[in-house]
Tab-separated table of C-alpha atoms in Angstrom:
chain	number	residue	atom	x	y	z
J	1	MET	CA	-20.451	18.491	-13.845
J	2	ASN	CA	-17.641	15.873	-14.637
J	3	ARG	CA	-14.267	16.733	-13.612
J	4	ILE	CA	-10.506	14.862	-13.187
J	5	LEU	CA	-8.827	15.436	-10.079
J	6	TYR	CA	-5.112	14.426	-9.775
J	7	SER	CA	-3.326	14.871	-6.568
J	8	SER	CA	0.339	15.862	-6.464
J	9	GLN	CA	0.451	14.735	-3.064
J	10	THR	CA	2.295	11.289	-2.415
J	11	ASN	CA	1.236	10.559	1.127
J	12	PRO	CA	-1.077	7.894	1.204
J	13	TYR	CA	-2.725	9.401	4.401
J	14	TYR	CA	-3.300	12.485	2.797
J	15	ASN	CA	-4.763	10.905	-0.659
J	16	VAL	CA	-6.477	8.468	1.072
J	17	ALA	CA	-8.414	11.264	3.165
J	18	LEU	CA	-9.281	13.189	0.365
J	19	GLU	CA	-10.546	10.350	-1.345
J	20	TYR	CA	-12.754	9.885	1.762
J	21	THR	CA	-13.796	13.795	1.690
J	22	LEU	CA	-14.973	13.492	-2.261
J	23	MET	CA	-16.754	10.690	-1.284
J	24	LYS	CA	-18.772	12.260	1.394
J	25	LYS	CA	-19.280	15.868	-0.142
J	26	ASN	CA	-21.874	14.857	-2.653
J	27	PHE	CA	-20.646	16.718	-5.281
J	28	GLN	CA	-22.899	17.075	-8.601
J	29	GLY	CA	-21.603	14.743	-11.625
J	30	ILE	CA	-18.725	12.360	-11.741
J	31	THR	CA	-15.293	12.812	-10.453
J	32	LEU	CA	-12.264	10.668	-11.609
J	33	PHE	CA	-9.622	11.074	-8.577
J	34	LEU	CA	-6.259	10.047	-9.608
J	35	TRP	CA	-2.845	9.728	-7.144
J	36	LYS	CA	0.327	8.113	-6.757
J	37	ASN	CA	1.501	7.204	-3.051
J	38	CYS	CA	4.826	6.268	-1.611
J	39	PRO	CA	5.648	3.204	-0.604
J	40	SER	CA	2.402	1.659	1.512
J	41	VAL	CA	0.340	-1.409	1.923
J	42	PHE	CA	-3.371	-0.528	1.704
J	43	ILE	CA	-5.811	-2.738	3.569
J	44	GLY	CA	-9.333	-3.049	3.513
J	45	ARG	CA	-11.665	-1.747	6.402
J	46	ASN	CA	-12.091	-5.232	7.448
J	47	GLN	CA	-8.989	-6.549	7.548
J	48	ASN	CA	-6.619	-7.208	10.801
J	49	LEU	CA	-3.377	-5.084	9.865
J	50	TYR	CA	-1.548	-7.692	12.472
J	51	MET	CA	-2.615	-10.630	10.171
J	52	GLU	CA	-2.248	-9.208	6.774
J	53	CYS	CA	1.220	-7.061	7.037
J	54	ASN	CA	4.725	-8.021	8.291
J	55	LEU	CA	4.558	-4.861	10.685
J	56	ALA	CA	8.700	-5.211	11.569
J	57	TYR	CA	9.301	-5.288	7.752
J	58	LEU	CA	7.141	-2.569	7.214
J	59	LYS	CA	8.906	-0.561	9.265
J	60	GLU	CA	12.398	-1.620	8.272
J	61	ALA	CA	11.340	-0.613	4.855
J	62	SER	CA	9.735	2.387	5.574
J	63	ILE	CA	6.365	1.384	4.036
J	64	LEU	CA	3.514	3.008	5.505
J	65	PRO	CA	0.652	0.781	6.456
J	66	VAL	CA	-2.931	2.402	5.526
J	67	ARG	CA	-6.583	1.430	5.957
J	68	ARG	CA	-9.087	2.287	3.286
J	69	PHE	CA	-12.681	3.117	4.307
J	70	SER	CA	-13.451	0.292	1.607
J	71	GLY	CA	-13.056	-3.341	1.704
J	72	GLY	CA	-10.800	-5.473	-0.329
J	73	GLY	CA	-7.778	-7.323	0.060
J	74	ALA	CA	-4.373	-5.896	1.117
J	75	VAL	CA	-2.245	-4.337	-1.944
J	76	PHE	CA	1.241	-2.512	-2.362
J	77	HIS	CA	1.417	1.264	-3.909
J	78	ASP	CA	5.012	2.785	-4.784
J	79	LEU	CA	4.974	5.254	-7.126
J	80	GLY	CA	5.371	2.947	-9.996
J	81	ASN	CA	1.329	2.597	-10.142
J	82	LEU	CA	-0.889	5.284	-10.770
J	83	ASN	CA	-4.336	4.723	-8.679
J	84	PHE	CA	-8.084	5.818	-9.484
J	85	THR	CA	-11.263	6.155	-7.534
J	86	PHE	CA	-14.617	7.164	-9.590
J	87	VAL	CA	-16.828	8.823	-7.248
J	88	ALA	CA	-20.353	9.411	-8.538
J	89	PRO	CA	-23.785	10.097	-7.201
J	90	SER	CA	-25.868	6.336	-6.946
J	91	GLY	CA	-27.658	7.272	-10.060
J	92	ASP	CA	-24.735	7.998	-12.183
J	93	TYR	CA	-22.912	4.843	-10.406
J	94	ASN	CA	-21.920	2.601	-13.816
J	95	VAL	CA	-18.951	0.334	-13.046
J	96	SER	CA	-19.241	-0.863	-16.695
J	97	ARG	CA	-19.048	2.628	-18.320
J	98	GLN	CA	-16.536	3.807	-15.895
J	99	LEU	CA	-14.263	0.711	-16.517
J	100	GLU	CA	-14.573	1.272	-20.096
J	101	VAL	CA	-13.080	4.801	-19.499
J	102	ILE	CA	-10.034	3.275	-17.928
J	103	CYS	CA	-9.541	0.774	-20.771
J	104	ARG	CA	-9.730	3.348	-23.807
J	105	ALA	CA	-7.430	5.296	-21.998
J	106	VAL	CA	-4.905	2.306	-21.272
J	107	LYS	CA	-5.613	1.398	-25.173
J	108	THR	CA	-4.289	4.558	-25.989
J	109	PHE	CA	-0.563	3.299	-24.884
J	110	GLY	CA	-0.699	0.717	-27.311
J	111	LEU	CA	-1.860	-1.870	-24.446
J	112	ASP	CA	-4.773	-4.397	-24.529
J	113	ALA	CA	-6.975	-4.047	-21.573
J	114	GLN	CA	-10.097	-5.588	-20.924
J	115	LYS	CA	-12.981	-5.896	-18.602
J	116	ASN	CA	-13.666	-8.952	-16.776
J	117	GLY	CA	-15.312	-10.475	-13.667
J	118	ARG	CA	-12.660	-9.254	-11.733
J	119	ASN	CA	-12.495	-5.723	-12.716
């Protein structure tokens, strides 16, 4: 059974915990998880928070530091962007197909979207 989940929460700690739970529960089918976060900086599991972020500025600007359980670089989130995660059993994992879903959705707004090497 495929499904789309949208979090009404904007707390990044809640959303990253929900994303982790979805990954660990091994649901049948593919889940598209959508969420927005209040101002926050997400860093990958192998990054050093002290090297990637100016912690004094984050505190002054009320920007929350959050560690993802996956890899990747440091990225800024706020209510102006929509985040997504596809959660799928390994046999259903298909990056090309899942990126095509995103491209088709973006194109409905009249924007050109293309898959490329950086995804």
